[in-house]
PDB file of C-alpha atoms in Angstrom:
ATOM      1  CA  UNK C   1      88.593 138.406 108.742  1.00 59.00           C
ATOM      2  CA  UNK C   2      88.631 134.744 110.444  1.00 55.00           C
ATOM      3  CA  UNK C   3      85.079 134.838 109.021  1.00 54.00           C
ATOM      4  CA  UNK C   4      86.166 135.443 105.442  1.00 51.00           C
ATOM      5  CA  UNK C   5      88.819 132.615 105.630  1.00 46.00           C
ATOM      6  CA  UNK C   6      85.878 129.785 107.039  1.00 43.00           C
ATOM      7  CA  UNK C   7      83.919 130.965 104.154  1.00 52.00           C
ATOM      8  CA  UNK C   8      86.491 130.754 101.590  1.00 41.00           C
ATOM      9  CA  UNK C   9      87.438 127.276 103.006  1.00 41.00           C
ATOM     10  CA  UNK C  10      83.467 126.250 103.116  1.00 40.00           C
ATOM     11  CA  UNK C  11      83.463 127.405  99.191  1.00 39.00           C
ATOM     12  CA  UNK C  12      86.423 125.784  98.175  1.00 36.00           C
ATOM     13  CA  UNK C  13      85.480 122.284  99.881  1.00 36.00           C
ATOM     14  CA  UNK C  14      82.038 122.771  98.457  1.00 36.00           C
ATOM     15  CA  UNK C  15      83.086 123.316  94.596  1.00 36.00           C
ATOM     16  CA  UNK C  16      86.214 120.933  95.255  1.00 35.00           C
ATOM     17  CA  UNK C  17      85.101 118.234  96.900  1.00 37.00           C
ATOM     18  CA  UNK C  18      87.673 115.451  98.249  1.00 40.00           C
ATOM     19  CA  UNK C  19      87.330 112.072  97.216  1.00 44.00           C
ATOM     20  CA  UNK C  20      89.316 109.197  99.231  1.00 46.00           C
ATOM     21  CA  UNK C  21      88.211 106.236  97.169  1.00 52.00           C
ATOM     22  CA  UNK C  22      88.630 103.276  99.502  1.00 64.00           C
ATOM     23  CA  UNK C  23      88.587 100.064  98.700  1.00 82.00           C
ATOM     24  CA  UNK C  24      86.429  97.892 100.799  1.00 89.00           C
ATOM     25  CA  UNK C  25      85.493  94.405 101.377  1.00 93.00           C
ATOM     26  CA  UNK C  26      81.793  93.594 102.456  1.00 95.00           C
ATOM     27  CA  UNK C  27      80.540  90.409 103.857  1.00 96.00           C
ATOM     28  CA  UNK C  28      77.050  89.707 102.443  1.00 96.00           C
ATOM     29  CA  UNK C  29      77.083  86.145 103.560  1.00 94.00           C
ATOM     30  CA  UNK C  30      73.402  84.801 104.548  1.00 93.00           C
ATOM     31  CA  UNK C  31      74.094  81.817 106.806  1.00 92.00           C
ATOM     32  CA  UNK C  32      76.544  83.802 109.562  1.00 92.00           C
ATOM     33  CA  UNK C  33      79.834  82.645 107.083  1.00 94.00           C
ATOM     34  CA  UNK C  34      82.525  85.108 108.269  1.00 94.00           C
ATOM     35  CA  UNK C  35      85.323  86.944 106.115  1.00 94.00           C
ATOM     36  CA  UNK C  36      88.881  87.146 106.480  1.00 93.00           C
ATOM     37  CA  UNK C  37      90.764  88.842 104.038  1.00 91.00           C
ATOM     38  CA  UNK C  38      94.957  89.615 103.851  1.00 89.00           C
ATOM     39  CA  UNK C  39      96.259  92.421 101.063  1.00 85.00           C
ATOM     40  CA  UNK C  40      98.925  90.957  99.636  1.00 85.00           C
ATOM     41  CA  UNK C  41     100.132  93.030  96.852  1.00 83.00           C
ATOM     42  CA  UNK C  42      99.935  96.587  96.365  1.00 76.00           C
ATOM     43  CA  UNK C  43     100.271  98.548  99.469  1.00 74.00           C
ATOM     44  CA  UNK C  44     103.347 100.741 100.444  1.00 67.00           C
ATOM     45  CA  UNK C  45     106.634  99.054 101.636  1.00 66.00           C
ATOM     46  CA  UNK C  46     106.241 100.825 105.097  1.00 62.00           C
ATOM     47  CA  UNK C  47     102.433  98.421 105.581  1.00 53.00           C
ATOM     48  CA  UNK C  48     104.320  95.697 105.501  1.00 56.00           C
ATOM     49  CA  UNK C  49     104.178  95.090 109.450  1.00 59.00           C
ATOM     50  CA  UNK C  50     100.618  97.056 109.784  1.00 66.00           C
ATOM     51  CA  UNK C  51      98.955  95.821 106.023  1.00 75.00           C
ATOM     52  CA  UNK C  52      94.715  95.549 105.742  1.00 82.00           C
ATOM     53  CA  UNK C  53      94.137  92.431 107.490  1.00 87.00           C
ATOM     54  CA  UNK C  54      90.469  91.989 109.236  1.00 91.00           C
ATOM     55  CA  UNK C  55      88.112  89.088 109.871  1.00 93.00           C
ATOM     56  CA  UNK C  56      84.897  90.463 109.298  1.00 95.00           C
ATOM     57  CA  UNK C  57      81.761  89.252 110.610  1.00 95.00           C
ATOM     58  CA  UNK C  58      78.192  89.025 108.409  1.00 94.00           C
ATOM     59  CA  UNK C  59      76.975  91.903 107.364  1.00 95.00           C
ATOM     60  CA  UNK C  60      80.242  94.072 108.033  1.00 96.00           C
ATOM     61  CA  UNK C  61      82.575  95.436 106.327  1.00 95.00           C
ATOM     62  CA  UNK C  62      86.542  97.061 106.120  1.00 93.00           C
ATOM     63  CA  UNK C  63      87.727  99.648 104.131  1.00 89.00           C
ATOM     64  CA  UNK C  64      91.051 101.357 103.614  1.00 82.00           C
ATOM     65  CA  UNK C  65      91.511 104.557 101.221  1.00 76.00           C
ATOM     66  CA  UNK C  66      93.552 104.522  98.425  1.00 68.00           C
ATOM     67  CA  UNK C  67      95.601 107.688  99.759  1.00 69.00           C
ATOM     68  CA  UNK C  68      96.960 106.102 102.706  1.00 72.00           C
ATOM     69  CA  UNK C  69     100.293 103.713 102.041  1.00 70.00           C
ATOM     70  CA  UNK C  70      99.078 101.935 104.134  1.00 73.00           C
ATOM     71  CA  UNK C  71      97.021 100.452 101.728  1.00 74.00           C
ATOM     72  CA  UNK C  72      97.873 101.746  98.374  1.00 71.00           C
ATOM     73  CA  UNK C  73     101.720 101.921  97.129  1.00 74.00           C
ATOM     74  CA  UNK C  74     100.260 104.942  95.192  1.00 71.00           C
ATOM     75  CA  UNK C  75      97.670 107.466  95.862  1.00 71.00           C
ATOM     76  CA  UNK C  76      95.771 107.173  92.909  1.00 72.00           C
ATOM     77  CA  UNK C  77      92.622 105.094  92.259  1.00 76.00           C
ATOM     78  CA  UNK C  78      93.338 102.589  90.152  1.00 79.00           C
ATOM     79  CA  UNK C  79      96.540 101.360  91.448  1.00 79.00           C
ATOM     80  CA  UNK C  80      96.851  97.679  91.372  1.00 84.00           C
ATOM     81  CA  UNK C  81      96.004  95.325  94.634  1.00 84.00           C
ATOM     82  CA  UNK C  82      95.903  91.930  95.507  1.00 86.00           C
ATOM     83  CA  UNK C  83      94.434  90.138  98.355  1.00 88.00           C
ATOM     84  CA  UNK C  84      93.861  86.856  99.973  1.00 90.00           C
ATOM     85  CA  UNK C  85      90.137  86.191 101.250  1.00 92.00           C
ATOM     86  CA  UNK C  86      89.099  82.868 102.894  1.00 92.00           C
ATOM     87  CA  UNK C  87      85.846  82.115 105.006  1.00 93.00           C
ATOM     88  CA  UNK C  88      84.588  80.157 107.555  1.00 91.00           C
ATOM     89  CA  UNK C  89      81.483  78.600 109.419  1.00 89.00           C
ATOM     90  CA  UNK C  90      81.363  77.683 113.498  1.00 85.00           C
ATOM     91  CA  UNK C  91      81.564  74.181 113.354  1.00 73.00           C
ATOM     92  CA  UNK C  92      82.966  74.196 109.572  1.00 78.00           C
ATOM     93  CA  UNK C  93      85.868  73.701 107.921  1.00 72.00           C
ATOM     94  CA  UNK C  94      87.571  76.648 106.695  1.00 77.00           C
ATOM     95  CA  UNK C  95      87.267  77.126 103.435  1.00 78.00           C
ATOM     96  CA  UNK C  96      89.595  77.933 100.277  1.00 82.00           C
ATOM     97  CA  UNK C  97      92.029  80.730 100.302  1.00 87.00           C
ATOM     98  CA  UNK C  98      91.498  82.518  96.866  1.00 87.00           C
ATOM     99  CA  UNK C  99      93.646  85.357  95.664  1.00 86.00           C
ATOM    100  CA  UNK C 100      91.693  88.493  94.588  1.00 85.00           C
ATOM    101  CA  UNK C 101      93.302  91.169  92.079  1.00 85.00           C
ATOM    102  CA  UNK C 102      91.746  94.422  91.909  1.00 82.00           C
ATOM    103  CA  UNK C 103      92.234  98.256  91.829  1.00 83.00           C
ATOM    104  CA  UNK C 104      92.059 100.436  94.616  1.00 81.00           C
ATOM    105  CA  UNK C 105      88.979 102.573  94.960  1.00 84.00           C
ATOM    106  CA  UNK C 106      87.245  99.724  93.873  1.00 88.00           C
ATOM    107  CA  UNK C 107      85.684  96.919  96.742  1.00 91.00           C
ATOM    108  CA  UNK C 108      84.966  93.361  96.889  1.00 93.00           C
ATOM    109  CA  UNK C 109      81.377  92.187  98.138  1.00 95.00           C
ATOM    110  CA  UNK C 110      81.687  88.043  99.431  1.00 95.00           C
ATOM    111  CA  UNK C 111      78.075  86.654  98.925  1.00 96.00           C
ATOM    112  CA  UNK C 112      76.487  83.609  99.235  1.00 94.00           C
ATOM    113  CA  UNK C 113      76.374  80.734 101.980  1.00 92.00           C
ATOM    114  CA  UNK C 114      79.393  78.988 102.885  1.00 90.00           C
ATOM    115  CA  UNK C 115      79.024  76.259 100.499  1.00 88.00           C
ATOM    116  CA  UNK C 116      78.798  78.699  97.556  1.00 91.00           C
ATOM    117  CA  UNK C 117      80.661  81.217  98.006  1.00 93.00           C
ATOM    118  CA  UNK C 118      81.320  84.049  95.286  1.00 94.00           C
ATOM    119  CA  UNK C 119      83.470  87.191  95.976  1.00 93.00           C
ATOM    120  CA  UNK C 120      82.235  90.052  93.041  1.00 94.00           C
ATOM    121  CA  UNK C 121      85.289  92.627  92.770  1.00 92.00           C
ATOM    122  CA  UNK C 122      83.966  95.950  91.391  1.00 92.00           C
ATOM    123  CA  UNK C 123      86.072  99.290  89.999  1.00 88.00           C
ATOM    124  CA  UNK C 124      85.931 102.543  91.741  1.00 86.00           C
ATOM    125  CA  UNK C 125      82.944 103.208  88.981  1.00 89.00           C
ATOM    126  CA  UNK C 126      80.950 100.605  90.087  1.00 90.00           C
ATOM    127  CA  UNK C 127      81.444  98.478  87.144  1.00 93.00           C
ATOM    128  CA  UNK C 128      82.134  94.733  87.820  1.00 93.00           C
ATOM    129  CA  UNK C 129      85.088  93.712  87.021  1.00 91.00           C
ATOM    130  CA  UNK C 130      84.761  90.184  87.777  1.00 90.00           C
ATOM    131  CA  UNK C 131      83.803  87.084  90.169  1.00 90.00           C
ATOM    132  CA  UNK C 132      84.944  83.601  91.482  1.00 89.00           C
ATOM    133  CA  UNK C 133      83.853  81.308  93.876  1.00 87.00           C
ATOM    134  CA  UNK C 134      85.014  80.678  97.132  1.00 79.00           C
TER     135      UNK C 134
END
């Protein structure tokens, strides 16, 4: 019997698969520029004190999924977000503080060196949506 039930639950994940759409944010910066990135808008009134803050380094990256309030007010992709990124250099200023609108599922890749910075936001689809610089 407990055999059955794994295979019916092996089936069902296999035809149904479950899709968590995260958004993430990827630091593709060549010269050792680090992230830091703030949502501001978007996520569930209970993130408020724990909300998708990170500093990531070169060649990392930090994702949340769109199910989780604690990054998405609503559990669907799609949903409207907003964050702050910023960047910085050891033994540079740090730079601008842009604001960043998106949808959830989607991700944000920062690219560049740190005096040309461009953050790319994409859809859950991969299609880009859009870019600024830094």
């Amino acid at each position: 019997m407990a055999c059955k039930i794994l295979r019916f639950i092996f089936v069902l994940f296999t035809i149904f698969p479950y899709y968590a759409y995260p958004y993430c944010v990827y630091n593709q910066m060549i010269d050792g520029t680090k992230i830091y990135v703030e949502q501001q808008y978007g996520q569930g009134l209970i993130a408020s004190s724990g909300r998708f803050k990170h500093e990531i380094d070169p060649n990392g990256k930090e994702c949340c999924p769109y199910d989780s309030k604690q990054c998405s007010r609503r559990s669907e992709k799609g949903h409207p977000v907003t964050f702050l990124l910023s960047y910085s250099k050891e033994g540079q200023v740090h730079g601008e503080v842009r604001g960043i609108k998106g949808l959830a599922g989607g991700y944000i890749i920062a690219r560049g060196a740190y005096e040309h910075v461009v953050y790319e936001f994409f859809d859950a689809d991969d299609n880009r949506l859009y870019a600024v610089r830094g």
